[in-house]
PDB file of C-alpha atoms in Angstrom:
ATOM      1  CA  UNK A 177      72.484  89.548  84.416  1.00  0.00           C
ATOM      2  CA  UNK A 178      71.535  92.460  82.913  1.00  0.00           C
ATOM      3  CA  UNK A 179      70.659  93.335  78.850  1.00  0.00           C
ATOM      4  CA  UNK A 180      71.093  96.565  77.400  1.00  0.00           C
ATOM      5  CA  UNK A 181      69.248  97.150  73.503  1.00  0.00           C
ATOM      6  CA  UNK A 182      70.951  99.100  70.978  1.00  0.00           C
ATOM      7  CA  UNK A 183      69.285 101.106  68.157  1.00  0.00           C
ATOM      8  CA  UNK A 184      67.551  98.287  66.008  1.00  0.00           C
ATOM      9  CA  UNK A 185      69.392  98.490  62.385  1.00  0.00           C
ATOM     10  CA  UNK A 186      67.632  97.750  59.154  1.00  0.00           C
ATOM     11  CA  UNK A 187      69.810  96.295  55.888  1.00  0.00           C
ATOM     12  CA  UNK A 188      67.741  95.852  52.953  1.00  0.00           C
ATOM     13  CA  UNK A 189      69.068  93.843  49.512  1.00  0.00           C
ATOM     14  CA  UNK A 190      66.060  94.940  47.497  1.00  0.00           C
ATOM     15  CA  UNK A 191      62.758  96.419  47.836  1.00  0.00           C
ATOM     16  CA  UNK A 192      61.939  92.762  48.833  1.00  0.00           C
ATOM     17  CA  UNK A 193      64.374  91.295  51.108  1.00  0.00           C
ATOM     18  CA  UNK A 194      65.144  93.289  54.343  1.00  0.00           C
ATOM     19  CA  UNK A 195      66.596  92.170  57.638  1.00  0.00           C
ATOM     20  CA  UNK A 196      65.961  93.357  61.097  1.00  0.00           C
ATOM     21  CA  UNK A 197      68.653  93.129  63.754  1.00  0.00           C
ATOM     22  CA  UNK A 198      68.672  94.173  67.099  1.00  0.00           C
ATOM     23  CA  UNK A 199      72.606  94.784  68.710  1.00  0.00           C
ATOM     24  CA  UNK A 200      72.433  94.069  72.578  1.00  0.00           C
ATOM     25  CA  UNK A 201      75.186  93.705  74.996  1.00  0.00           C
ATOM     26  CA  UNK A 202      75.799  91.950  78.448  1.00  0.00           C
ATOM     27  CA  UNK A 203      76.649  93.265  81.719  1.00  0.00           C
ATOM     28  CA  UNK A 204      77.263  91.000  84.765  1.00  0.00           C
ATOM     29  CA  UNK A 205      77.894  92.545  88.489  1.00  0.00           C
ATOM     30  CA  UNK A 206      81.421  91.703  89.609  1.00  0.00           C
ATOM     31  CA  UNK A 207      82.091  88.162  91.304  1.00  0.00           C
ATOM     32  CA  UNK A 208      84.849  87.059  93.099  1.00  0.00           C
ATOM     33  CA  UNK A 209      85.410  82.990  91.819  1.00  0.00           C
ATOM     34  CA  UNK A 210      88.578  82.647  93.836  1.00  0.00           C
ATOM     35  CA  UNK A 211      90.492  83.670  96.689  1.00  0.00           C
ATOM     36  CA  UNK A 212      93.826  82.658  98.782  1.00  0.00           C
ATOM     37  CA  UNK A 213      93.112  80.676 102.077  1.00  0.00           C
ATOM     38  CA  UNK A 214      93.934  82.329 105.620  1.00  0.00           C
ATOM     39  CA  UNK A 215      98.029  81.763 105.840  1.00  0.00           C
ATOM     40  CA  UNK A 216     100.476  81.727 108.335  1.00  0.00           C
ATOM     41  CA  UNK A 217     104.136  81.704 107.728  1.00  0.00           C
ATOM     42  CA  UNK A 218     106.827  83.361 109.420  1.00  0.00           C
ATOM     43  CA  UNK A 219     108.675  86.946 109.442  1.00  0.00           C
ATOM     44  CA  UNK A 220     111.294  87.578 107.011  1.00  0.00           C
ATOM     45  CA  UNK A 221     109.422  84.945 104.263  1.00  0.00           C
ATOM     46  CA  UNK A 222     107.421  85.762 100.855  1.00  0.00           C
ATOM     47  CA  UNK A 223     103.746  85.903 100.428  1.00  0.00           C
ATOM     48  CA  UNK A 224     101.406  86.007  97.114  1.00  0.00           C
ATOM     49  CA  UNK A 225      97.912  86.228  97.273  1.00  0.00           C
ATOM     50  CA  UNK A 226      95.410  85.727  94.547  1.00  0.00           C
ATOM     51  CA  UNK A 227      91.831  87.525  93.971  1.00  0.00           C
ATOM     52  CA  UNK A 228      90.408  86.233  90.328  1.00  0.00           C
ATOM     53  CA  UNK A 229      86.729  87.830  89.923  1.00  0.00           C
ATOM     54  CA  UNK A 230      84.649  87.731  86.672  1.00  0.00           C
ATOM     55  CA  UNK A 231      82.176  90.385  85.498  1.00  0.00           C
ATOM     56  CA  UNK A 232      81.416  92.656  82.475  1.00  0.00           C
ATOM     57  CA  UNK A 233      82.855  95.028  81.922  1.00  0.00           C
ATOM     58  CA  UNK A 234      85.989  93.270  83.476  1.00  0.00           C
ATOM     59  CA  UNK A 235      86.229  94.277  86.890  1.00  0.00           C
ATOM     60  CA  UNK A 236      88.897  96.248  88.192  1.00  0.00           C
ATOM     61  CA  UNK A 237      90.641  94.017  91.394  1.00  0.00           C
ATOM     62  CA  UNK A 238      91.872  95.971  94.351  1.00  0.00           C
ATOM     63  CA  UNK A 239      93.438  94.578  97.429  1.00  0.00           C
ATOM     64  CA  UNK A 240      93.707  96.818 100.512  1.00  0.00           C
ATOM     65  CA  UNK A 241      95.291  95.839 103.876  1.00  0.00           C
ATOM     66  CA  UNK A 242      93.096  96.274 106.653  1.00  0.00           C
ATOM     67  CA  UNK A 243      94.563  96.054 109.764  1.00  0.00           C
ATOM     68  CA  UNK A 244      96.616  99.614 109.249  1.00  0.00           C
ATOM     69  CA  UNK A 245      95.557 102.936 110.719  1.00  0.00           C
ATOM     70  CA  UNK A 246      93.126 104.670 108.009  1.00  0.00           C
ATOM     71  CA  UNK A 247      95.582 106.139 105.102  1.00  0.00           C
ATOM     72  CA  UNK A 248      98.535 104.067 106.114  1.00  0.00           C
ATOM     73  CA  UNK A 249      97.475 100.666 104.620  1.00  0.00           C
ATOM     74  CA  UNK A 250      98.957  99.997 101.184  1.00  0.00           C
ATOM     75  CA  UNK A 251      97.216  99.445  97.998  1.00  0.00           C
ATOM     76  CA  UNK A 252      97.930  96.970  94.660  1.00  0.00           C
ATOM     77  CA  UNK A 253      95.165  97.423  91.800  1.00  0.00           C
ATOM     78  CA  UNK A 254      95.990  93.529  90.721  1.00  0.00           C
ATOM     79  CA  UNK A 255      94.479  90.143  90.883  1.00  0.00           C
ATOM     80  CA  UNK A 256      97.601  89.385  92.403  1.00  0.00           C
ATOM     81  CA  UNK A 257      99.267  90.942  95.901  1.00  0.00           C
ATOM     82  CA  UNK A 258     103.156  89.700  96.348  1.00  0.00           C
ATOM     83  CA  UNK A 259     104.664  90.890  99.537  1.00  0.00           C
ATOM     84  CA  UNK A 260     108.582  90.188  99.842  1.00  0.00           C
ATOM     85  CA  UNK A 261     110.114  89.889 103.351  1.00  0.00           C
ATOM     86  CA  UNK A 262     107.030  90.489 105.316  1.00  0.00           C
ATOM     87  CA  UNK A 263     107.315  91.890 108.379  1.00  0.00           C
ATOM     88  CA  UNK A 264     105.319  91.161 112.097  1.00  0.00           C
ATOM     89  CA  UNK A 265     103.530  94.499 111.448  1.00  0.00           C
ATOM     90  CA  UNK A 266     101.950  93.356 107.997  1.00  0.00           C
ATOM     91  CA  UNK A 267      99.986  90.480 109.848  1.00  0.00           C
ATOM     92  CA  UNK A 268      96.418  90.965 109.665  1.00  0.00           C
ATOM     93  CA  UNK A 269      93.067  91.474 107.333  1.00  0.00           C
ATOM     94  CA  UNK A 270      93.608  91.775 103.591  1.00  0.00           C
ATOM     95  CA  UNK A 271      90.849  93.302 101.453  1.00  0.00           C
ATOM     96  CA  UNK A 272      89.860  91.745  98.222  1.00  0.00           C
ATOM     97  CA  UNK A 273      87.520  94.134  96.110  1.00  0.00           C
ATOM     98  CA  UNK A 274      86.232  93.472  92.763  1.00  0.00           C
ATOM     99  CA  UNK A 275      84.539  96.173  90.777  1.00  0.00           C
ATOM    100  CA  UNK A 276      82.917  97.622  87.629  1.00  0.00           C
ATOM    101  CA  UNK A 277      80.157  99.908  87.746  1.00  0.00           C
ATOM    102  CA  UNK A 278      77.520  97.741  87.452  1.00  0.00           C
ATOM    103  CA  UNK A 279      76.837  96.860  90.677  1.00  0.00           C
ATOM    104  CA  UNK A 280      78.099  97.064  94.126  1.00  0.00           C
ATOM    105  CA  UNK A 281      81.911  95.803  94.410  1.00  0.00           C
ATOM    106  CA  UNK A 282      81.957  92.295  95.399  1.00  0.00           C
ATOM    107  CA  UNK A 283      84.243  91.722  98.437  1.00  0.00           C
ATOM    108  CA  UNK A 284      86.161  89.175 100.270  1.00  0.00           C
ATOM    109  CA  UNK A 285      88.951  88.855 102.794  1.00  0.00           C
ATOM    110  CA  UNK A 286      92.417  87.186 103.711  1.00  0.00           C
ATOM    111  CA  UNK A 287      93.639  86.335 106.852  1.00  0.00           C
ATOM    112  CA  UNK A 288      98.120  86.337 107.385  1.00  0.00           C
ATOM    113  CA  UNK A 289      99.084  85.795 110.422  1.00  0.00           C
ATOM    114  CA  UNK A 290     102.901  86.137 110.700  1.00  0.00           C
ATOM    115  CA  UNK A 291     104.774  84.360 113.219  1.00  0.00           C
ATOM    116  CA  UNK A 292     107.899  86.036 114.884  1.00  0.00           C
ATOM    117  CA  UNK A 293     110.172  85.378 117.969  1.00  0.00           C
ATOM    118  CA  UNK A 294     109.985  86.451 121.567  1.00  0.00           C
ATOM    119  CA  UNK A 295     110.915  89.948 122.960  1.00  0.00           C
ATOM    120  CA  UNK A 296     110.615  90.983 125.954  1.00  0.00           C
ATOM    121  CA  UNK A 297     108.538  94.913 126.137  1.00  0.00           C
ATOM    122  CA  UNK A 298     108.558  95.419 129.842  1.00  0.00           C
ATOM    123  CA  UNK A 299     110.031  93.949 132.584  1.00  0.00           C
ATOM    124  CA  UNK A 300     110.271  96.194 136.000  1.00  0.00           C
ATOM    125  CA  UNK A 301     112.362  95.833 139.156  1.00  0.00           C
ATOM    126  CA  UNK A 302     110.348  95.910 142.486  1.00  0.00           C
ATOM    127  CA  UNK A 303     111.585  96.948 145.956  1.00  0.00           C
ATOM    128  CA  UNK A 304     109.694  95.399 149.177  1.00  0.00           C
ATOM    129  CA  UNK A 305     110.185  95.048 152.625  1.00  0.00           C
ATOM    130  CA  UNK A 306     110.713  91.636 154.461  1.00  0.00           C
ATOM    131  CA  UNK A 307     107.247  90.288 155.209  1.00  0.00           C
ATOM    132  CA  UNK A 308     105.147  91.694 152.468  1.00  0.00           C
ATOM    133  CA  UNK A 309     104.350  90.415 148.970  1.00  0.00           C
ATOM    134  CA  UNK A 310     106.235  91.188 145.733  1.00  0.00           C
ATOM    135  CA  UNK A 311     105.483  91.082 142.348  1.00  0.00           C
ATOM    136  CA  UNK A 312     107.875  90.699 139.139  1.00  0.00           C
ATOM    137  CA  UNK A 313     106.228  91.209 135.998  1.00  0.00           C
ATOM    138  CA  UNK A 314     107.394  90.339 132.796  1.00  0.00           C
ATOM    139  CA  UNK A 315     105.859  91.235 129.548  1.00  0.00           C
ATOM    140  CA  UNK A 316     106.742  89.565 126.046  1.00  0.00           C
ATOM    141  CA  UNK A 317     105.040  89.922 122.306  1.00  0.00           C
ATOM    142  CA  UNK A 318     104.818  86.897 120.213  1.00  0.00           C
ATOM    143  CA  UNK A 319     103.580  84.871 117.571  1.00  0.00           C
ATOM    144  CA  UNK A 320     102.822  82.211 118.264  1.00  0.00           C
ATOM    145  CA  UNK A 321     102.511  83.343 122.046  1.00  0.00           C
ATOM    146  CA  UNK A 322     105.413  82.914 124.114  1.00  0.00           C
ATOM    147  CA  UNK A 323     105.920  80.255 126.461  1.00  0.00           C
ATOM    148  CA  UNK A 324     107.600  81.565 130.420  1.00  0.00           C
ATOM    149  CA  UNK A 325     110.126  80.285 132.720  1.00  0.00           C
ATOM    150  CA  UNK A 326     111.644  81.752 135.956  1.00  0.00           C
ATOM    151  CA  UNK A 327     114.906  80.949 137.366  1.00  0.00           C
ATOM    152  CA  UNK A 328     117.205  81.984 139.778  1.00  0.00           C
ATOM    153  CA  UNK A 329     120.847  81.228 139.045  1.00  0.00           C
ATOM    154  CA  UNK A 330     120.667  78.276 137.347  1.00  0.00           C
ATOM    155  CA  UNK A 331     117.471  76.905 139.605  1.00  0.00           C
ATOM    156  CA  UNK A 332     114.207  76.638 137.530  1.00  0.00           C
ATOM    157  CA  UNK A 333     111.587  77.773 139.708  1.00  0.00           C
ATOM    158  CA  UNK A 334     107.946  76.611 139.585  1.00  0.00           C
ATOM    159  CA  UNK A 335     104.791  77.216 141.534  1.00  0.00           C
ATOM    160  CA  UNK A 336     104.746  76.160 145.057  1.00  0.00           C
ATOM    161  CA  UNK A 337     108.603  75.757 145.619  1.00  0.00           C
ATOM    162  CA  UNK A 338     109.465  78.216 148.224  1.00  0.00           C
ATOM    163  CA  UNK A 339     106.560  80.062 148.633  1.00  0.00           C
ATOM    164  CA  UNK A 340     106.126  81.765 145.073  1.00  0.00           C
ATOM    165  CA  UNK A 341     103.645  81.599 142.816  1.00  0.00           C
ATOM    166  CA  UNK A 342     103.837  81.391 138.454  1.00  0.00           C
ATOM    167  CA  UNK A 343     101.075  82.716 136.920  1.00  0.00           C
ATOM    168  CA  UNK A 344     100.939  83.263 132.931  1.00  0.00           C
ATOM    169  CA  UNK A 345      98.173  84.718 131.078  1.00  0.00           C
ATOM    170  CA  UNK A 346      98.565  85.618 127.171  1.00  0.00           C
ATOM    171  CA  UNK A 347     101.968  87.489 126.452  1.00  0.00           C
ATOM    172  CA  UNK A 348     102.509  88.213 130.643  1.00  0.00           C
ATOM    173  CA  UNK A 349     103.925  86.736 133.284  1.00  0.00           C
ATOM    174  CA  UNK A 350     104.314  87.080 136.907  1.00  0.00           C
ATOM    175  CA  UNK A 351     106.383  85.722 139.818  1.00  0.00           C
ATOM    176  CA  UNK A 352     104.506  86.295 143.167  1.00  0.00           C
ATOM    177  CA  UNK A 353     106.287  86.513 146.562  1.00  0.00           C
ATOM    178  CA  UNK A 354     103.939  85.947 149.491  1.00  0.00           C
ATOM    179  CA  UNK A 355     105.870  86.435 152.284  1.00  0.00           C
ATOM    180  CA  UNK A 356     109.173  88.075 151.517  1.00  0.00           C
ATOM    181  CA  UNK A 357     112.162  87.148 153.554  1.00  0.00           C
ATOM    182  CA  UNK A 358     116.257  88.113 153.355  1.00  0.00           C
ATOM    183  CA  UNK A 359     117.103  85.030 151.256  1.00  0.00           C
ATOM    184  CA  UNK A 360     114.146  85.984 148.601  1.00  0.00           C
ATOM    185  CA  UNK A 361     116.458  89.296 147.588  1.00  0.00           C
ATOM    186  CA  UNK A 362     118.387  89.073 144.178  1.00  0.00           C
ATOM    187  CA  UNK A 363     118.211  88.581 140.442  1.00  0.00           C
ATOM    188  CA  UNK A 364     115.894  86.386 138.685  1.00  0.00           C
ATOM    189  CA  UNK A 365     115.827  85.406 134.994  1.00  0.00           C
ATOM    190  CA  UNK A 366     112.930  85.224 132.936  1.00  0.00           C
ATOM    191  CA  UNK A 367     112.926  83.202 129.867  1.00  0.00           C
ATOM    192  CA  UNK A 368     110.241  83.606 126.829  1.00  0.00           C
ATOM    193  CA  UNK A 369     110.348  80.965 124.311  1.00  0.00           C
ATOM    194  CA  UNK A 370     108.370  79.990 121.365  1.00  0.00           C
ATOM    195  CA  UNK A 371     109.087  77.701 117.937  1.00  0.00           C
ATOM    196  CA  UNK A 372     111.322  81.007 116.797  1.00  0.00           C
ATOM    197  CA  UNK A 373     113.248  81.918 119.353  1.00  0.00           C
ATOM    198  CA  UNK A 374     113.741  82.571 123.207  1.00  0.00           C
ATOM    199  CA  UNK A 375     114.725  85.308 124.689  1.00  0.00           C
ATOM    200  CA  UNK A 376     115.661  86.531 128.465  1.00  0.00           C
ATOM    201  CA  UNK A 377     115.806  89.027 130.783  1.00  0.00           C
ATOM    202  CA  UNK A 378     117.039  89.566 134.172  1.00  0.00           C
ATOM    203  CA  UNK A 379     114.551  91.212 137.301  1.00  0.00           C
ATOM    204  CA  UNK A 380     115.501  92.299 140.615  1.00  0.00           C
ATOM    205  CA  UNK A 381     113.417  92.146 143.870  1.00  0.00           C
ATOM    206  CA  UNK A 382     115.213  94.181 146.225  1.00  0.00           C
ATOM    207  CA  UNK A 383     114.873  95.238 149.885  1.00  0.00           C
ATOM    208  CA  UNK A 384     115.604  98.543 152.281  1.00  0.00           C
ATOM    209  CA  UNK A 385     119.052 100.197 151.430  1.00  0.00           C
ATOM    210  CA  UNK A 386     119.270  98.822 148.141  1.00  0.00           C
ATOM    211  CA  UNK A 387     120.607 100.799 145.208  1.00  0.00           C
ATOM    212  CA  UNK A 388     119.248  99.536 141.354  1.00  0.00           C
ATOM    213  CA  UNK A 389     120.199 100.886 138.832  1.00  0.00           C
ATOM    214  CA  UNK A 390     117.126 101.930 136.635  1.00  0.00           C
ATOM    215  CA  UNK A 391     116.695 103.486 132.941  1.00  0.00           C
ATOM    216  CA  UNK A 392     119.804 104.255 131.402  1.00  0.00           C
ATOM    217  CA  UNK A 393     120.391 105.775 128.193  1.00  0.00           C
ATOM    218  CA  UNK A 394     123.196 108.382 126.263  1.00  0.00           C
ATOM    219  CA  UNK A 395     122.414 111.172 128.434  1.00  0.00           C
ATOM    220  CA  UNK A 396     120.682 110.254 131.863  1.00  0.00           C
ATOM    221  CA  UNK A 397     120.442 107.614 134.214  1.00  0.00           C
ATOM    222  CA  UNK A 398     117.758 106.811 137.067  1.00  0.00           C
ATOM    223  CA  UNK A 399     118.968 105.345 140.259  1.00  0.00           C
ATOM    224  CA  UNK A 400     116.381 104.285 142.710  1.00  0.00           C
ATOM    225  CA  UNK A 401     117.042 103.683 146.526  1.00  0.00           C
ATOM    226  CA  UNK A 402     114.582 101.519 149.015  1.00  0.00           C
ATOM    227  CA  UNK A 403     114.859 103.409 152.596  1.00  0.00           C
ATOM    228  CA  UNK A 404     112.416 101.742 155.029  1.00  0.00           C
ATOM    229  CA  UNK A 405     109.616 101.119 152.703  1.00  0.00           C
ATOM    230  CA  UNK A 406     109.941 104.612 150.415  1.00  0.00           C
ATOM    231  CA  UNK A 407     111.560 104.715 147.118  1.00  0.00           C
ATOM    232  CA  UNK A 408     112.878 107.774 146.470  1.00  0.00           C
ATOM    233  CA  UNK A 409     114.367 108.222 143.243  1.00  0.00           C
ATOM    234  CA  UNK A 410     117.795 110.846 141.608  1.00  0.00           C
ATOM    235  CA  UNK A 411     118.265 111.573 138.788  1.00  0.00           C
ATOM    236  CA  UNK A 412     122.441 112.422 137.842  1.00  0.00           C
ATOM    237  CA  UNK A 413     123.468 113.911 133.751  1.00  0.00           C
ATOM    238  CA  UNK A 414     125.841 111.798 131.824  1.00  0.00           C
ATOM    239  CA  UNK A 415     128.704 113.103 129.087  1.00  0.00           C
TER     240      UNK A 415
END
């Protein structure tokens, strides 16, 4: 704490009788007193955190969100930050920031973490010849992270069980082929799961003289054909 003195001022009743006071004023650096807790809900809910700081002059509270590219990151000069029908991409640091010019800003931070469903991001077809390995990868963002399953048809596959291999780690998974024979070649669905949602997607391991169908969008497609270990790919316009 800090004291700042005034000009002293004199009042006098008589010639006798004077008094002597002395005017002085506070001034107390800015301290946060209390903050929200780390949170976790999920997308599409409502959030309100709190920041109350004391100080003298009042400080002036600021909240920032942190985990934005510089500039992007919104501001809200209030003790209180309300966020409406938060979104996956609003997960992350929140800056609490207490100030007044008398000191450095006192600063603390929040923590939202905001759970969504499954989707899948990549998933790629792979060609390979009888014999050799193969790989299908498939990719998923989530929150919490995404639980995997493989199956083909309607058969749940799992490590072990006719020669493949399940491997997850974080948001990817893979379904290894060590030796690939004739009856290996077809679809296979992978399913991501979490306490939101699930979602699937279907991959193809695919041998000589196949034809799969690749990207397609408005305009183009990509067809890819496996000739005797090559992949050559065409590319043909669509109106």
């Amino acid at each position: 704490m800090n004291i700042y003195r005034l000009a002293p001022f004199f009042e006098c009743k008589d010639s006798f009788s004077c008094i002597y006071s002395l005017l002085c004023f506070f001034i107390v650096p800015p301290q946060i007193m209390n903050i929200s807790s780390d949170i976790t809900v999920n997308e599409g809910s409502s959030v309100t955190l709190l920041c109350l700081a004391i100080g003298r002059p009042e400080p002036t509270v600021t909240w920032r969100h942190l985990s934005v590219k510089e500039g992007q990151g919104f501001v809200s000069e209030d003790e209180y930050l309300e966020i409406s029908d938060i979104k996956r991409d609003q997960s992350g640091e929140y800056e609490c920031s207490a100030l007044n010019d008398v000191a450095a800003p006192d600063v603390r931070k929040v923590k939202i973490t905001v759970n969504y469903p499954p989707y899948i991001s990549k998933a790629k077809n792979m060609g390979v010849s009888v014999g050799q390995k193969g790989i299908l990868s498939c990719e998923a963002s989530a929150v919490p992270t995404a639980e995997f399953q493989w199956f083909r048809e309607d058969t749940r596959l799992a490590t072990g069980l006719d020669g493949v291999r399940i491997e997850n780690k974080g948001r990817i998974s893979t379904l290894t082929f060590f030796n690939v024979s004739e009856k290996d070649y077809g679809n296979y669905t992978c399913v991501a799961t979490n306490k939101l949602g699930n979602t699937n997607t279907s991959i193809t391991l695919y041998g000589p003289g196949a034809v799969i169908d690749g990207v397609n969008s408005a305009s183009r497609a990509l067809a890819c054909l496996w000739l005797s270990g090559t992949l050559f790919a065409h590319f043909f316009i669509k109106f």
